XYZ file of C-alpha atoms in Angstrom:
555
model
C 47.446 -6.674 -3.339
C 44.106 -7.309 -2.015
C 44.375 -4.341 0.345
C 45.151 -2.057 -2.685
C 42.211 -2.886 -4.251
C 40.034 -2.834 -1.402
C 41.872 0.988 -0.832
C 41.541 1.896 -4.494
C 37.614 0.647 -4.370
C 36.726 2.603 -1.120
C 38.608 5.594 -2.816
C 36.333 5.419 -6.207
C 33.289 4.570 -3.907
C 33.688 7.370 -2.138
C 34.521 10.044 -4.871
C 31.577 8.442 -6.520
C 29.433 9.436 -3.443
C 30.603 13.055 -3.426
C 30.093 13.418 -6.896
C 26.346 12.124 -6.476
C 26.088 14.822 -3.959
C 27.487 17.851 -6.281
C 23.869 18.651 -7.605
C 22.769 19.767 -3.693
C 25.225 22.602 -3.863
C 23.199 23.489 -6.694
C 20.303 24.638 -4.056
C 19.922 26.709 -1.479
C 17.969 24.250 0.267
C 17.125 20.982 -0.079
C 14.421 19.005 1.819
C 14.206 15.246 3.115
C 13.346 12.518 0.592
C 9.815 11.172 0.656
C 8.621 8.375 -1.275
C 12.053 9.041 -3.673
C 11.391 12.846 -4.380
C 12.601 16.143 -2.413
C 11.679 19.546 -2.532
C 14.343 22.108 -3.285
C 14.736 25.672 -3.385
C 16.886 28.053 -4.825
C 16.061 32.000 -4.755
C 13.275 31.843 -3.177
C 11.668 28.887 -6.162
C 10.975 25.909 -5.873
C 10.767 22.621 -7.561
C 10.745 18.547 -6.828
C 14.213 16.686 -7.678
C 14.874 12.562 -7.249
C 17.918 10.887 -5.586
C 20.306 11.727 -7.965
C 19.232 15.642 -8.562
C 17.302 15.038 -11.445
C 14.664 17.899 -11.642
C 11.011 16.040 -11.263
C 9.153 19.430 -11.332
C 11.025 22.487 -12.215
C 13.050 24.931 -9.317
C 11.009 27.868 -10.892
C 7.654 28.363 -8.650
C 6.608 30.887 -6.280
C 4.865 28.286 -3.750
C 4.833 24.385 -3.808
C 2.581 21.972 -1.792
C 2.928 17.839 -0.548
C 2.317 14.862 -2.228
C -1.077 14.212 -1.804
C -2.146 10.455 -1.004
C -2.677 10.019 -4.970
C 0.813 11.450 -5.991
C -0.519 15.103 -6.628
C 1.351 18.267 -5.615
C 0.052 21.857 -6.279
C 2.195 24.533 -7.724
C 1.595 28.641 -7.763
C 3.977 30.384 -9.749
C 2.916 34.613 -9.303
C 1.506 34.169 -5.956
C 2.890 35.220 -2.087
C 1.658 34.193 1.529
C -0.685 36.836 2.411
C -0.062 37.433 6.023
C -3.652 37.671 6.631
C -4.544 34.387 5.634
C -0.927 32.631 5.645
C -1.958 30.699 2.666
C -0.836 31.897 -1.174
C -3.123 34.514 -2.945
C -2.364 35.810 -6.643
C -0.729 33.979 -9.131
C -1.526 30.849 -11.252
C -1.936 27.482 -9.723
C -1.531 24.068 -11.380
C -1.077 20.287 -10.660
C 1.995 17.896 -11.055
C 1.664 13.959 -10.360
C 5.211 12.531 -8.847
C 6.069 11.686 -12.334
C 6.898 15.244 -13.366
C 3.450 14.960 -15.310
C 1.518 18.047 -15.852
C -1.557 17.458 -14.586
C -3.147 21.508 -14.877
C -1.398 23.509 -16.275
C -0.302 26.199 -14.129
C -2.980 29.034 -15.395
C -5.447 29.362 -13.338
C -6.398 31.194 -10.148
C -8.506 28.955 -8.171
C -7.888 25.383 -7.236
C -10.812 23.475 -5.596
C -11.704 20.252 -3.847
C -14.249 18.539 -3.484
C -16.427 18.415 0.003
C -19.694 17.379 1.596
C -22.075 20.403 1.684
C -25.283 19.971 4.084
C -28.165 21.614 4.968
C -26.112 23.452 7.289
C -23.462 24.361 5.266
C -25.670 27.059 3.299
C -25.781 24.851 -0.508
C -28.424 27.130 -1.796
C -30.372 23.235 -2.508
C -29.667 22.160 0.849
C -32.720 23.296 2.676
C -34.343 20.924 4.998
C -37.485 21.676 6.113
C -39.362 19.179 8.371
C -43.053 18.106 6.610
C -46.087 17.066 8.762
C -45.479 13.536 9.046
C -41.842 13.631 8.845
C -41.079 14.847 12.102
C -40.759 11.089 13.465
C -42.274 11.547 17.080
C -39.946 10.803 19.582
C -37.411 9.045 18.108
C -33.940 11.371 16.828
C -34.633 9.990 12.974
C -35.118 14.294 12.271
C -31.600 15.216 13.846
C -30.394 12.376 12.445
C -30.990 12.961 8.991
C -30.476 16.537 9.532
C -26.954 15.836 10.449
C -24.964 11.929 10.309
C -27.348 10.252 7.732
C -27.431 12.855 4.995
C -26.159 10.153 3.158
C -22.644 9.819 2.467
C -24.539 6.616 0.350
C -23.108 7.432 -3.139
C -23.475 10.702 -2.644
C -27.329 10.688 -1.953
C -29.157 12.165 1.144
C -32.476 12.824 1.563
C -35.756 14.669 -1.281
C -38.944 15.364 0.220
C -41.522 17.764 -0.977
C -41.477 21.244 -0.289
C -37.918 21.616 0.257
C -34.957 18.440 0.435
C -31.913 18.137 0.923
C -28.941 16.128 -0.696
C -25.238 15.521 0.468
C -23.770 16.692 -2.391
C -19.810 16.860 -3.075
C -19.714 20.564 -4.242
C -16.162 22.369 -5.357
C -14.753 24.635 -2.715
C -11.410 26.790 -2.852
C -8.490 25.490 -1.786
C -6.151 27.368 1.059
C -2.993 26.951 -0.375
C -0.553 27.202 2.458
C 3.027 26.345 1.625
C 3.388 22.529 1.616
C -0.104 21.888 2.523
C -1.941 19.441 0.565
C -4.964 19.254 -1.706
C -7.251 16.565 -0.463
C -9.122 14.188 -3.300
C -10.831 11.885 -1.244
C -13.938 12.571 -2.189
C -13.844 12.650 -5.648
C -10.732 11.294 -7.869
C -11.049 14.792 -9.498
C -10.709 18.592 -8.561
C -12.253 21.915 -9.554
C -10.523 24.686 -11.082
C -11.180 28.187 -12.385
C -10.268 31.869 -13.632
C -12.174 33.902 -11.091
C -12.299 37.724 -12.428
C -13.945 38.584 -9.143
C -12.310 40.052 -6.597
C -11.477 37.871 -3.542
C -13.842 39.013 -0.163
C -12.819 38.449 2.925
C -14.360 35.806 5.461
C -14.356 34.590 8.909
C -13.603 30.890 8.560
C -13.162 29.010 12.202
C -11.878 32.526 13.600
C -9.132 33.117 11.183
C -9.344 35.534 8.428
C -8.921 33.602 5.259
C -9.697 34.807 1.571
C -12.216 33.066 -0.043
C -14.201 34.189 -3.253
C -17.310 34.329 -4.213
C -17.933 31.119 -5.485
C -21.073 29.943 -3.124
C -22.900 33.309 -5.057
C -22.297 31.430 -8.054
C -19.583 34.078 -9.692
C -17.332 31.745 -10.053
C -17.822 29.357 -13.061
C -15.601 25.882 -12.115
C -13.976 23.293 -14.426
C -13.510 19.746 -13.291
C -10.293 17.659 -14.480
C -9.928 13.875 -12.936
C -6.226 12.642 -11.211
C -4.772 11.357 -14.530
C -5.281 15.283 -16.139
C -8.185 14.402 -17.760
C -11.027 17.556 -18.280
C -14.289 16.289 -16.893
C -16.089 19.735 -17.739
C -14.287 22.831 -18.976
C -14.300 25.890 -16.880
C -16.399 28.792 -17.059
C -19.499 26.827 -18.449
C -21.592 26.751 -15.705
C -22.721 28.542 -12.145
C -22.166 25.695 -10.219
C -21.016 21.798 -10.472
C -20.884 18.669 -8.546
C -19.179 15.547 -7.875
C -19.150 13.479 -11.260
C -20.751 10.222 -10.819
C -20.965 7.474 -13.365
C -19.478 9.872 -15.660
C -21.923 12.717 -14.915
C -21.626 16.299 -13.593
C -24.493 17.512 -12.169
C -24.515 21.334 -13.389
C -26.348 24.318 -12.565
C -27.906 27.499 -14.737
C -29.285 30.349 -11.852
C -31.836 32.778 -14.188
C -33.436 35.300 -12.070
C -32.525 33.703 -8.951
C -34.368 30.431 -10.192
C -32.211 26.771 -9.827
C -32.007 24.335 -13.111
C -30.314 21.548 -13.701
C -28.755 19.112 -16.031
C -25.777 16.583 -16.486
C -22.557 16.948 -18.861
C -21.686 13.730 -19.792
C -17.876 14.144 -19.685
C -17.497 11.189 -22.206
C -19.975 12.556 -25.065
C -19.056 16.285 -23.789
C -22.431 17.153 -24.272
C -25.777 17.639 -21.768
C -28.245 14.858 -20.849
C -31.710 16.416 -21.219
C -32.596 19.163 -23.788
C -33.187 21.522 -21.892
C -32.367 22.302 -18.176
C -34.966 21.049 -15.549
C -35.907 23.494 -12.516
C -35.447 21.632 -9.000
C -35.113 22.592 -5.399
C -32.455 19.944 -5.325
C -29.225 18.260 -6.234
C -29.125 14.581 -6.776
C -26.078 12.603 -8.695
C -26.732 10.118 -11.235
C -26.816 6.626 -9.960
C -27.700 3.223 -11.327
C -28.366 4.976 -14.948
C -31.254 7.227 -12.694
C -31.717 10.443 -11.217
C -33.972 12.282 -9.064
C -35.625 15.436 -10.308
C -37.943 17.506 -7.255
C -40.758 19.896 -8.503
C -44.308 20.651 -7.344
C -45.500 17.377 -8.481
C -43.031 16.071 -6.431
C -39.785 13.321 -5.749
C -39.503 11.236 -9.074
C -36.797 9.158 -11.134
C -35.752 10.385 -14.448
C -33.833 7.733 -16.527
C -30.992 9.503 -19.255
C -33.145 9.881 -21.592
C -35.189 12.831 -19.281
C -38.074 10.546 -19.471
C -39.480 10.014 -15.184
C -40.122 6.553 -14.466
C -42.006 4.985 -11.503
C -44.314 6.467 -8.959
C -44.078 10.231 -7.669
C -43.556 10.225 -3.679
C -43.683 12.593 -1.128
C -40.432 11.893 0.052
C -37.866 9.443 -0.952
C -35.030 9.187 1.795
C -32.086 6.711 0.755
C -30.075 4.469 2.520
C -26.521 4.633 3.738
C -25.762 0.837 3.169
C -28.325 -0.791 1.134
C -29.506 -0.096 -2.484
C -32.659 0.770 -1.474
C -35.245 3.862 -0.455
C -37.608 4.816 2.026
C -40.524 6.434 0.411
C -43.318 8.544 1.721
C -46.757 9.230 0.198
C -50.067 10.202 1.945
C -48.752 9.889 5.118
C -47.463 6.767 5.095
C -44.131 4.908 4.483
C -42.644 2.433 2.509
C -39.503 1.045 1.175
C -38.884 0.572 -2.904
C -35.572 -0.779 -4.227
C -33.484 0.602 -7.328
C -35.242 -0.134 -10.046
C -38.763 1.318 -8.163
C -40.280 -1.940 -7.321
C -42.112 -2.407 -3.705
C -40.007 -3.903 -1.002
C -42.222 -3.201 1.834
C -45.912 -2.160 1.244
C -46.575 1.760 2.048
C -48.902 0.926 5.042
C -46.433 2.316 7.934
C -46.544 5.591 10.236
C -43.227 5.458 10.191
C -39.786 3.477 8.662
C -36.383 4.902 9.023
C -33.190 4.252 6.739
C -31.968 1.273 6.834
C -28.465 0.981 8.713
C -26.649 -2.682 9.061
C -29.758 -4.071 7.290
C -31.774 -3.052 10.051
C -34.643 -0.211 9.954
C -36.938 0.866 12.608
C -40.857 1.276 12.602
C -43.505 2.604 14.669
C -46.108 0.435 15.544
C -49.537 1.448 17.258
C -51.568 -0.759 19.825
C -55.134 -0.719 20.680
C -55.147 2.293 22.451
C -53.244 3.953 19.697
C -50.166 3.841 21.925
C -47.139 4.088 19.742
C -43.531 2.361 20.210
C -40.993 1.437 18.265
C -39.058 -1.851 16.839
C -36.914 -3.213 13.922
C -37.732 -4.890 10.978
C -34.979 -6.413 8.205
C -34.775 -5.251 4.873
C -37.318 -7.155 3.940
C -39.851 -6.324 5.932
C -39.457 -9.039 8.831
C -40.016 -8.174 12.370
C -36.839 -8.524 13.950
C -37.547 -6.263 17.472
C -41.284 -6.105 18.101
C -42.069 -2.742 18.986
C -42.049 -2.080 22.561
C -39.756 1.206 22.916
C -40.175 4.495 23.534
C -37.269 5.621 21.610
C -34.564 3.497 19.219
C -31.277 4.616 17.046
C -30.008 3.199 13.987
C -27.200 0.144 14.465
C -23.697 0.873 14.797
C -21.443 -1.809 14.570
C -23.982 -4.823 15.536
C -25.488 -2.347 18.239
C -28.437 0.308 18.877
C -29.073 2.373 21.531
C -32.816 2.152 22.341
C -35.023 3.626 25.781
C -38.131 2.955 27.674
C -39.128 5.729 29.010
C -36.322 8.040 30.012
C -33.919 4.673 30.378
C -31.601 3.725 27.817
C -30.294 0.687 27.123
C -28.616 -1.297 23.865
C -29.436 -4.212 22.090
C -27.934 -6.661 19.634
C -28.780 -7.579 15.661
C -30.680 -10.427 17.316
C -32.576 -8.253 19.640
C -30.891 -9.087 22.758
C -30.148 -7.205 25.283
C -26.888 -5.790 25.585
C -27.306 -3.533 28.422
C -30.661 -3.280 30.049
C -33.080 -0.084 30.228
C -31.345 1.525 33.688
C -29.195 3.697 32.690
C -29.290 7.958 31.883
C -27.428 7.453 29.045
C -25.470 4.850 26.926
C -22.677 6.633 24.414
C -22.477 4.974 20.801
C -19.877 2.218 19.661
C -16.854 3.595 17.983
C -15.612 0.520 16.993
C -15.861 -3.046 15.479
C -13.656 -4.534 17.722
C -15.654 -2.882 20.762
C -16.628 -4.785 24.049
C -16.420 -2.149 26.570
C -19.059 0.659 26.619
C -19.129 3.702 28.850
C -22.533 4.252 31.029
C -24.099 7.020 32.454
C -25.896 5.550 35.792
C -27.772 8.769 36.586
C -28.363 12.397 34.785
C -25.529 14.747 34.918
C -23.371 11.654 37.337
C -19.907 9.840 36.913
C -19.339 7.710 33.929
C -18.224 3.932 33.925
C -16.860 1.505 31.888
C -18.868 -1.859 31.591
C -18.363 -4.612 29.371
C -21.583 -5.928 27.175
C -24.172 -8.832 28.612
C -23.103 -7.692 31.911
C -24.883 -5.504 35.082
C -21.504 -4.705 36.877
C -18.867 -1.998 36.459
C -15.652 -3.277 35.107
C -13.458 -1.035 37.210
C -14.250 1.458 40.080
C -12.583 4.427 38.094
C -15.026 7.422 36.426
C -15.184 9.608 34.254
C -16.841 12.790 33.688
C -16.262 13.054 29.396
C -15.355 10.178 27.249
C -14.511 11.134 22.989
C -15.494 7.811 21.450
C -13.333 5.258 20.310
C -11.773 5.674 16.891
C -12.182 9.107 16.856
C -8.521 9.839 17.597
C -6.877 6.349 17.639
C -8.117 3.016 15.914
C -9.592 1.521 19.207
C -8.651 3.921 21.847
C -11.225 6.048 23.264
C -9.753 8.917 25.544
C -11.006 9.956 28.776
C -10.886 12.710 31.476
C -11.966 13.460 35.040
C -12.183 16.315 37.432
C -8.897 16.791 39.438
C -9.962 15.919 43.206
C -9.322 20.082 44.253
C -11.303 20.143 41.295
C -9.504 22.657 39.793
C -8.999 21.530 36.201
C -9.172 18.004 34.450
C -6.889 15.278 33.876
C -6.870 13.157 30.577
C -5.796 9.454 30.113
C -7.211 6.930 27.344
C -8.719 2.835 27.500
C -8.634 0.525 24.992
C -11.574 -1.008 23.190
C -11.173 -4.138 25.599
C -11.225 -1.366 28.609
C -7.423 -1.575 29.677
C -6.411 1.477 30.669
C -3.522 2.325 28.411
C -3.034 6.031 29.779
C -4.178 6.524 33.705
C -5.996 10.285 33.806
C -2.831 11.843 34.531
C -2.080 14.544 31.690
C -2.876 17.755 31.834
C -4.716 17.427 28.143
C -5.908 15.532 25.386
C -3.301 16.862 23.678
C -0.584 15.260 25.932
C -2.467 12.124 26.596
C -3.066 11.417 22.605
C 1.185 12.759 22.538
C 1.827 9.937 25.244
C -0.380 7.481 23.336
C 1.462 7.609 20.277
C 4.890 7.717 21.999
C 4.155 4.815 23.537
C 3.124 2.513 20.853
C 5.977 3.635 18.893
C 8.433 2.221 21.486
C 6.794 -0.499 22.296
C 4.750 0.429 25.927
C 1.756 -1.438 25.550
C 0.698 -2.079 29.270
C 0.888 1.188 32.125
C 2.511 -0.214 34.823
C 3.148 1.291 38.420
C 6.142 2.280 37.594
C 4.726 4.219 34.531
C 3.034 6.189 36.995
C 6.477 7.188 38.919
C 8.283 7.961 35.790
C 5.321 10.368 34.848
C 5.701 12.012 38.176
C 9.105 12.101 38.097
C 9.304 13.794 34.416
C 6.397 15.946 35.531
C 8.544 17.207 38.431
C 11.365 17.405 36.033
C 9.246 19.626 33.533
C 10.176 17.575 31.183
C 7.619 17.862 28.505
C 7.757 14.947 26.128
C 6.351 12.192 27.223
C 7.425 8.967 26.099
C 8.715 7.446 29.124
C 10.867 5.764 27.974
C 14.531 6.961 25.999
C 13.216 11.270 26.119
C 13.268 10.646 30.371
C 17.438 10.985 31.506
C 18.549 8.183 32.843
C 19.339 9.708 36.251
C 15.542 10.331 36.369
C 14.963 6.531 36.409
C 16.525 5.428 39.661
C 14.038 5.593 42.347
């Protein structure tokens, strides 16, 4: 009896089963099952179902994307790959969450993101232009803030009079490629709009992509937040920017002249009165904003009415609430609210970074060098370099004379003043740094607070830790016939995980990630055969581990 019933279950288990798995016949294709849904396809349209073939998003688009990070996916219904730019032109895009939500509705012809735009990156606002004073000597504050610090800080960079610059998160279009994904992490919002214009076509990294005319300002954008909420309705305005505190800065161009103002996206209606010329874009933050004319840099409060002093310059920080300020050639720190932090009687203070700024101090012969004071205002270097960088991760790279070395939070010295060059931390966790003992030689690991090399082994390029791998920083040196380079990676503690062996970054990061999947945390010397032995194999995956044939392994 029992093994009836156990038959007659498995027998109604198992018709069950195939009758769960009637709907896929349905579909001409089905795809794997991420996070619960699956795309599907049938005719050439497509849709999102969940385990049991319920229909999420409905089989009847053109193009679909991914699931973004935030549960998003795109949608074109109308459009085609153009073979040109291999993404999806024409049509009508719009914006599911994983709920079968309809985020946008699918109607219009542009989908944007969100992305930083620099002074480099051709924001008609984004000018830099250095000032007299502001070219900071010897030190790299100018290329800094002309690249790194143009302040990812709430989405602040730097004003100064006579032209400024901001990092401002402006809308750009979105290359819809089939099952690509539109990125929101900038902003927990994207950009629409109905472009009438039609699309021109641009060299972007070498490839010819489509883009329209939006940075000419013929393109008026909407934004709408991740829950389907309209932050500002399309086709208002020449130009918009990353909401912040529940404001959009927005542009008017008249006659090729800039204004601005803020749509509140709560009230639906505009901050000041009228719109306010300015060479440049600044978000609203801490109930403030920063309005640039010819009087100069100034705080305006919501009501339109500018508060505080008028400065020069006013450069903000990446990780403190508070600004540098400059005014009559000299500089001085303020915090939020306009209030002196530091008295205006320097040459020269940078940003603060890790609660640490620089400052230029001059001697009796009017000799100046360089040292670090706290945020507020206490010596913690005295000023004795020639040269100093912001902190990175409790260390900064400073030089005497054409010597670099690297110091601590405290002041101590990490690695002396000998060396040609000293490359930046990548990471918290980061003991081993690589040196440069001479101009143009051999690099070398060396651990911090010593003199010594920690291994014999160069190398001639080094991409910092964390850029590819959290705490892995991947190497390469000159083949000995010195035809080519070989590639390997260390560890932030300086193991060498990868020897330079591989014929690319590209293999060694493959390798890298093989291994940690299956568990190969050490090289060995028998790593090293197995690599020559798959390398004389041609076999081209390299794990080292179940990809290599067994017969391979007996040596």
């Amino acid at each position: 009896m029992k093994i009836i019933t156990l038959t007659l279950t498995l027998l109604y288990m198992a018709s069950n089963y195939v009758a769960a798995q009637d709907w896929k016949a349905r579909y001409d294709e089905v795809g794997l099952f991420e996070n619960g849904l699956a795309y599907v396809m049938k005719e050439n349209e497509y849709g999102y179902v969940d385990k049991n073939g319920k229909e999420v998003i409905p089989c009847i688009y053109n193009a679909i994307g991914s699931f973004n990070p935030q549960g998003l996916v795109w949608v074109n219904k109308g459009g085609h790959v153009s073979e040109q730019s291999s993404g999806i032109v024409d049509g009508f895009f719009g914006i599911y969450d994983s709920y079968g939500k309809v985020i946008l509705p699918v109607k219009y012809k542009q989908l944007g993101y969100f992305e930083n735009r620099r002074s480099s990156d051709g924001n008609p606002y984004c000018k830099f232009r250095s000032i007299v004073g502001l070219n900071y000597g010897n030190s790299r504050y100018n290329s800094e803030l002309e690249n790194r610090t143009l302040m990812k800080n709430k989405g602040l960079a730097w004003v100064a009079k006579g032209g400024g610059c901001f990092d401002v998160h402006e809308p750009v279009p979105f290359i819809a490629e089939p099952f690509s994904q539109i990125d929101c992490s900038v902003a927990n919002s994207f950009a629409f709009c109905n472009n009438t214009e039609n699309p021109v076509p641009t060299k972007l990294d070498g490839k010819l992509i489509y883009v329209n005319e939006l940075t000419r300002g013929k393109n008026k954008w909407g934004i709408v937040d991740t829950k389907g909420n309209i932050l500002l309705p399309e086709g208002k305005f020449d130009f918009c920017y990353n909401p912040s505190e529940g404001y959009v800065p927005v542009v008017k161009i008249d006659n090729g002249i800039y204004t601005i103002n803020y749509y509140n996206s709560n009230s639906k209606n505009l901050l000041f009165q009228e719109f306010k010329r300015t060479i440049a874009i600044a978000p609203v933050v801490e109930g403030k904003t920063m309005i640039l004319d010819a009087s100069g840099c100034q705080f305006v409060d919501m009501k339109g009415t500018k508060v505080g002093e008028v400065y020069d310059a006013v450069v903000p920080s990446d990780d403190e609430d508070i600004y540098t300020v400059y005014k009559e050639a000299k500089f001085g720190v303020i915090d939020k609210g306009g209030n002196t932090v530091i008295p205006m009687e320097y040459k020269l203070i940078s940003t603060a970074h890790e609660g640490m700024m620089s400052y230029v101090a001059e001697d009796s012969s009017g000799k100046s060098s360089y040292g670090y004071m706290n945020v507020k205002g206490e010596t913690v270097v005295t000023p004795q370099y020639s040269a100093v960088y912001h902190f990175e991760n409790g260390r900064a790279k400073v030089r005497k004379g054409d010597k670099y070395g690297c110091i601590d939070g405290n002041g101590k010295m990490v690695f002396t003043c000998r060396f040609a060059n000293i490359f930046s931390a990548g990471s918290k966790s980061q003991t081993i740094f690589f040196l440069q003992e001479s101009k143009d030689g051999p690099i070398y690991a060396y651990k911090e607070y010593t003199d010594s090399r920690l291994y014999q082994n160069s190398f001639d390029n080094v991409r910092n830790y964390d850029r590819d791998y959290e705490g892995v920083a991947f190497v390469n040196k000159k083949k000995q016939d010195g035809n080519g380079e070989l590639y390997g990676c260390v560890s932030s503690g300086g193991e060498m995980l990868i020897p330079c062996l591989c014929n690319s970054y590209e293999e060694a990061m493959q390798m890298y990630f093989n291994r940690m999947r299956d568990g190969f945390f050490h090289w060995d010397e028998i790593d090293t055969k197995r690599y020559d032995r798959a390398q004389y194999a041609k076999i081209k995956r390299y794990g080292l581990s179940e990809q290599i044939p067994e017969s391979f392994w007996d040596f």
